[in-house]
mmCIF file with all atom_site columns, C-alpha atoms and ligand atoms in Angstrom:
data_model
loop_
_atom_site.group_PDB
_atom_site.id
_atom_site.type_symbol
_atom_site.label_atom_id
_atom_site.label_alt_id
_atom_site.label_comp_id
_atom_site.label_asym_id
_atom_site.label_entity_id
_atom_site.label_seq_id
_atom_site.pdbx_PDB_ins_code
_atom_site.Cartn_x
_atom_site.Cartn_y
_atom_site.Cartn_z
_atom_site.occupancy
_atom_site.B_iso_or_equiv
_atom_site.pdbx_formal_charge
_atom_site.auth_seq_id
_atom_site.auth_comp_id
_atom_site.auth_asym_id
_atom_site.auth_atom_id
_atom_site.pdbx_PDB_model_num
ATOM   1   C  CA  . MET A 1 1   ? 20.583  -6.249  10.316 1.00 60.00 ? 2   MET A CA  1
ATOM   2   C  CA  . SER A 1 2   ? 20.881  -7.677  6.816  1.00 83.00 ? 3   SER A CA  1
ATOM   3   C  CA  . ILE A 1 3   ? 17.907  -5.635  5.643  1.00 89.00 ? 4   ILE A CA  1
ATOM   4   C  CA  . ALA A 1 4   ? 19.475  -2.394  6.794  1.00 93.00 ? 5   ALA A CA  1
ATOM   5   C  CA  . SER A 1 5   ? 22.801  -3.252  5.223  1.00 94.00 ? 6   SER A CA  1
ATOM   6   C  CA  . SER A 1 6   ? 21.221  -4.074  1.869  1.00 94.00 ? 7   SER A CA  1
ATOM   7   C  CA  . VAL A 1 7   ? 19.304  -0.791  1.986  1.00 95.00 ? 8   VAL A CA  1
ATOM   8   C  CA  . VAL A 1 8   ? 22.573  1.042   2.608  1.00 96.00 ? 9   VAL A CA  1
ATOM   9   C  CA  . GLU A 1 9   ? 24.217  -0.933  -0.188 1.00 95.00 ? 10  GLU A CA  1
ATOM   10  C  CA  . ILE A 1 10  ? 21.480  -0.152  -2.714 1.00 95.00 ? 11  ILE A CA  1
ATOM   11  C  CA  . CYS A 1 11  ? 21.502  3.547   -1.804 1.00 96.00 ? 12  CYS A CA  1
ATOM   12  C  CA  . ALA A 1 12  ? 25.270  3.817   -2.045 1.00 95.00 ? 13  ALA A CA  1
ATOM   13  C  CA  . GLU A 1 13  ? 25.165  2.109   -5.419 1.00 95.00 ? 14  GLU A CA  1
ATOM   14  C  CA  . GLN A 1 14  ? 22.417  4.315   -6.818 1.00 94.00 ? 15  GLN A CA  1
ATOM   15  C  CA  . ALA A 1 15  ? 24.037  7.479   -5.508 1.00 94.00 ? 16  ALA A CA  1
ATOM   16  C  CA  . GLY A 1 16  ? 26.830  7.015   -8.017 1.00 92.00 ? 17  GLY A CA  1
ATOM   17  C  CA  . GLY A 1 17  ? 29.472  8.623   -5.847 1.00 93.00 ? 18  GLY A CA  1
ATOM   18  C  CA  . ALA A 1 18  ? 27.279  11.407  -4.475 1.00 96.00 ? 19  ALA A CA  1
ATOM   19  C  CA  . ARG A 1 19  ? 26.529  11.774  -0.812 1.00 97.00 ? 20  ARG A CA  1
ATOM   20  C  CA  . VAL A 1 20  ? 23.138  10.500  0.279  1.00 97.00 ? 21  VAL A CA  1
ATOM   21  C  CA  . THR A 1 21  ? 21.305  12.979  2.494  1.00 97.00 ? 22  THR A CA  1
ATOM   22  C  CA  . ARG A 1 22  ? 17.917  11.385  2.911  1.00 97.00 ? 23  ARG A CA  1
ATOM   23  C  CA  . VAL A 1 23  ? 16.384  7.985   2.436  1.00 97.00 ? 24  VAL A CA  1
ATOM   24  C  CA  . THR A 1 24  ? 12.682  7.244   2.594  1.00 97.00 ? 25  THR A CA  1
ATOM   25  C  CA  . LEU A 1 25  ? 11.804  3.659   3.311  1.00 96.00 ? 26  LEU A CA  1
ATOM   26  C  CA  . GLU A 1 26  ? 8.422   2.085   3.004  1.00 95.00 ? 27  GLU A CA  1
ATOM   27  C  CA  . ILE A 1 27  ? 7.844   -0.734  5.444  1.00 94.00 ? 28  ILE A CA  1
ATOM   28  C  CA  . GLY A 1 28  ? 4.708   -2.829  5.414  1.00 93.00 ? 29  GLY A CA  1
ATOM   29  C  CA  . GLN A 1 29  ? 3.101   -3.325  8.805  1.00 91.00 ? 30  GLN A CA  1
ATOM   30  C  CA  . LEU A 1 30  ? 2.952   -7.059  8.176  1.00 92.00 ? 31  LEU A CA  1
ATOM   31  C  CA  . SER A 1 31  ? 6.598   -7.424  7.209  1.00 89.00 ? 32  SER A CA  1
ATOM   32  C  CA  . ALA A 1 32  ? 7.678   -8.188  10.786 1.00 85.00 ? 33  ALA A CA  1
ATOM   33  C  CA  . VAL A 1 33  ? 10.370  -5.557  10.410 1.00 87.00 ? 34  VAL A CA  1
ATOM   34  C  CA  . MET A 1 34  ? 10.646  -3.193  13.332 1.00 88.00 ? 35  MET A CA  1
ATOM   35  C  CA  . PRO A 1 35  ? 11.200  0.397   12.175 1.00 91.00 ? 36  PRO A CA  1
ATOM   36  C  CA  . GLU A 1 36  ? 13.275  1.168   15.258 1.00 91.00 ? 37  GLU A CA  1
ATOM   37  C  CA  . ALA A 1 37  ? 15.568  -1.776  14.607 1.00 91.00 ? 38  ALA A CA  1
ATOM   38  C  CA  . ILE A 1 38  ? 16.047  -0.673  11.011 1.00 93.00 ? 39  ILE A CA  1
ATOM   39  C  CA  . ARG A 1 39  ? 16.782  2.857   12.144 1.00 93.00 ? 40  ARG A CA  1
ATOM   40  C  CA  . PHE A 1 40  ? 19.472  1.673   14.521 1.00 93.00 ? 41  PHE A CA  1
ATOM   41  C  CA  . CYS A 1 41  ? 21.071  -0.774  12.090 1.00 94.00 ? 42  CYS A CA  1
ATOM   42  C  CA  . PHE A 1 42  ? 20.900  1.735   9.265  1.00 96.00 ? 43  PHE A CA  1
ATOM   43  C  CA  . ASP A 1 43  ? 23.106  4.182   11.168 1.00 94.00 ? 44  ASP A CA  1
ATOM   44  C  CA  . VAL A 1 44  ? 25.568  1.435   12.011 1.00 95.00 ? 45  VAL A CA  1
ATOM   45  C  CA  . CYS A 1 45  ? 25.687  0.073   8.455  1.00 96.00 ? 46  CYS A CA  1
ATOM   46  C  CA  . ALA A 1 46  ? 25.936  3.538   6.912  1.00 96.00 ? 47  ALA A CA  1
ATOM   47  C  CA  . ARG A 1 47  ? 29.108  4.334   8.780  1.00 96.00 ? 48  ARG A CA  1
ATOM   48  C  CA  . ASP A 1 48  ? 32.052  4.974   6.441  1.00 95.00 ? 49  ASP A CA  1
ATOM   49  C  CA  . THR A 1 49  ? 29.838  4.850   3.351  1.00 95.00 ? 50  THR A CA  1
ATOM   50  C  CA  . LEU A 1 50  ? 28.252  7.526   1.152  1.00 95.00 ? 51  LEU A CA  1
ATOM   51  C  CA  . VAL A 1 51  ? 25.116  7.041   3.171  1.00 97.00 ? 52  VAL A CA  1
ATOM   52  C  CA  . GLU A 1 52  ? 26.670  8.049   6.486  1.00 96.00 ? 53  GLU A CA  1
ATOM   53  C  CA  . GLY A 1 53  ? 24.652  10.745  8.229  1.00 96.00 ? 54  GLY A CA  1
ATOM   54  C  CA  . ALA A 1 54  ? 21.679  10.423  5.900  1.00 97.00 ? 55  ALA A CA  1
ATOM   55  C  CA  . ALA A 1 55  ? 18.281  11.067  7.440  1.00 97.00 ? 56  ALA A CA  1
ATOM   56  C  CA  . LEU A 1 56  ? 16.156  7.965   7.433  1.00 97.00 ? 57  LEU A CA  1
ATOM   57  C  CA  . GLU A 1 57  ? 12.462  8.427   7.012  1.00 97.00 ? 58  GLU A CA  1
ATOM   58  C  CA  . ILE A 1 58  ? 10.212  5.440   7.517  1.00 96.00 ? 59  ILE A CA  1
ATOM   59  C  CA  . ILE A 1 59  ? 6.691   5.206   6.218  1.00 95.00 ? 60  ILE A CA  1
ATOM   60  C  CA  . GLU A 1 60  ? 4.663   2.344   7.562  1.00 93.00 ? 61  GLU A CA  1
ATOM   61  C  CA  . THR A 1 61  ? 2.126   1.054   5.106  1.00 92.00 ? 62  THR A CA  1
ATOM   62  C  CA  . PRO A 1 62  ? -0.922  -0.781  6.436  1.00 92.00 ? 63  PRO A CA  1
ATOM   63  C  CA  . GLY A 1 63  ? -1.619  -4.396  5.703  1.00 95.00 ? 64  GLY A CA  1
ATOM   64  C  CA  . GLN A 1 64  ? -4.460  -5.482  3.499  1.00 95.00 ? 65  GLN A CA  1
ATOM   65  C  CA  . ALA A 1 65  ? -5.961  -8.824  2.772  1.00 96.00 ? 66  ALA A CA  1
ATOM   66  C  CA  . ARG A 1 66  ? -8.657  -10.261 0.566  1.00 97.00 ? 67  ARG A CA  1
ATOM   67  C  CA  . CYS A 1 67  ? -11.125 -12.739 1.925  1.00 98.00 ? 68  CYS A CA  1
ATOM   68  C  CA  . LEU A 1 68  ? -11.093 -15.856 -0.208 1.00 97.00 ? 69  LEU A CA  1
ATOM   69  C  CA  . ALA A 1 69  ? -14.604 -16.767 0.877  1.00 98.00 ? 70  ALA A CA  1
ATOM   70  C  CA  . CYS A 1 70  ? -16.532 -13.571 0.098  1.00 98.00 ? 71  CYS A CA  1
ATOM   71  C  CA  . GLY A 1 71  ? -14.028 -11.410 -1.752 1.00 98.00 ? 72  GLY A CA  1
ATOM   72  C  CA  . ALA A 1 72  ? -14.099 -8.537  0.740  1.00 97.00 ? 73  ALA A CA  1
ATOM   73  C  CA  . THR A 1 73  ? -10.969 -6.483  1.384  1.00 97.00 ? 74  THR A CA  1
ATOM   74  C  CA  . LEU A 1 74  ? -9.962  -5.857  4.966  1.00 95.00 ? 75  LEU A CA  1
ATOM   75  C  CA  . ALA A 1 75  ? -7.250  -3.976  6.786  1.00 94.00 ? 76  ALA A CA  1
ATOM   76  C  CA  . LEU A 1 76  ? -4.872  -5.967  8.943  1.00 92.00 ? 77  LEU A CA  1
ATOM   77  C  CA  . GLU A 1 77  ? -2.387  -5.032  11.608 1.00 88.00 ? 78  GLU A CA  1
ATOM   78  C  CA  . GLU A 1 78  ? -1.177  -8.590  11.961 1.00 87.00 ? 79  GLU A CA  1
ATOM   79  C  CA  . PRO A 1 79  ? -0.513  -11.160 9.247  1.00 86.00 ? 80  PRO A CA  1
ATOM   80  C  CA  . PHE A 1 80  ? -3.704  -13.002 10.137 1.00 88.00 ? 81  PHE A CA  1
ATOM   81  C  CA  . GLY A 1 81  ? -7.254  -12.102 10.938 1.00 92.00 ? 82  GLY A CA  1
ATOM   82  C  CA  . GLN A 1 82  ? -10.876 -12.835 10.354 1.00 95.00 ? 83  GLN A CA  1
ATOM   83  C  CA  . CYS A 1 83  ? -13.239 -11.436 7.807  1.00 97.00 ? 84  CYS A CA  1
ATOM   84  C  CA  . GLU A 1 84  ? -16.655 -10.047 8.736  1.00 96.00 ? 85  GLU A CA  1
ATOM   85  C  CA  . CYS A 1 85  ? -18.166 -13.096 7.069  1.00 98.00 ? 86  CYS A CA  1
ATOM   86  C  CA  . GLY A 1 86  ? -16.387 -15.315 9.573  1.00 97.00 ? 87  GLY A CA  1
ATOM   87  C  CA  . SER A 1 87  ? -13.776 -16.736 7.235  1.00 97.00 ? 88  SER A CA  1
ATOM   88  C  CA  . VAL A 1 88  ? -10.120 -16.833 8.233  1.00 96.00 ? 89  VAL A CA  1
ATOM   89  C  CA  . ASP A 1 89  ? -9.107  -17.813 4.709  1.00 96.00 ? 90  ASP A CA  1
ATOM   90  C  CA  . LEU A 1 90  ? -7.327  -14.628 3.761  1.00 96.00 ? 91  LEU A CA  1
ATOM   91  C  CA  . GLU A 1 91  ? -4.896  -13.738 1.042  1.00 95.00 ? 92  GLU A CA  1
ATOM   92  C  CA  . LEU A 1 92  ? -2.475  -10.959 1.958  1.00 93.00 ? 93  LEU A CA  1
ATOM   93  C  CA  . ILE A 1 93  ? -2.350  -8.355  -0.779 1.00 93.00 ? 94  ILE A CA  1
ATOM   94  C  CA  . SER A 1 94  ? -0.204  -5.661  0.785  1.00 92.00 ? 95  SER A CA  1
ATOM   95  C  CA  . GLY A 1 95  ? 1.737   -4.763  3.881  1.00 93.00 ? 96  GLY A CA  1
ATOM   96  C  CA  . GLN A 1 96  ? 4.607   -7.217  3.541  1.00 90.00 ? 97  GLN A CA  1
ATOM   97  C  CA  . GLN A 1 97  ? 6.813   -5.162  1.286  1.00 90.00 ? 98  GLN A CA  1
ATOM   98  C  CA  . LEU A 1 98  ? 9.868   -3.191  2.179  1.00 92.00 ? 99  LEU A CA  1
ATOM   99  C  CA  . LYS A 1 99  ? 11.118  -0.762  -0.405 1.00 93.00 ? 100 LYS A CA  1
ATOM   100 C  CA  . ILE A 1 100 ? 13.116  2.362   -0.886 1.00 96.00 ? 101 ILE A CA  1
ATOM   101 C  CA  . ARG A 1 101 ? 10.606  4.940   -1.938 1.00 96.00 ? 102 ARG A CA  1
ATOM   102 C  CA  . GLN A 1 102 ? 12.874  7.903   -2.321 1.00 96.00 ? 103 GLN A CA  1
ATOM   103 C  CA  . MET A 1 103 ? 16.460  8.958   -1.964 1.00 96.00 ? 104 MET A CA  1
ATOM   104 C  CA  . GLU A 1 104 ? 18.030  12.387  -1.979 1.00 97.00 ? 105 GLU A CA  1
ATOM   105 C  CA  . VAL A 1 105 ? 21.635  13.014  -2.825 1.00 96.00 ? 106 VAL A CA  1
ATOM   106 C  CA  . MET A 1 106 ? 23.753  16.113  -2.475 1.00 89.00 ? 107 MET A CA  1
HETATM 107 ZN ZN1 . ZN  B 2 .   ? -15.252 -12.783 3.944  1.00 73.86 ? 209 ZN  B ZN1 1
#
């Protein structure tokens, strides 16, 4: 809930008084944020703000990690995994972020 409300807050602030018509959010697959939950909360939080009625587009970005044992890069759907070399010593390099990629105003 707090994520959605801060997204609405940031958009309303950046809109500078204009009406927001579309928001594109980038959500990392490893961020433990459910797109559907964000979608629902976004509509609720946007009520009575400049963001009300804006279309919310969500792009899910895949997770990526680097193996600390062999240096290989692997794709992850969960925040843990195992490298082909057998190591589970992984450093997450992407997929945890949540950011506003784009915003359209009227
Ligand atoms: Zn490895």
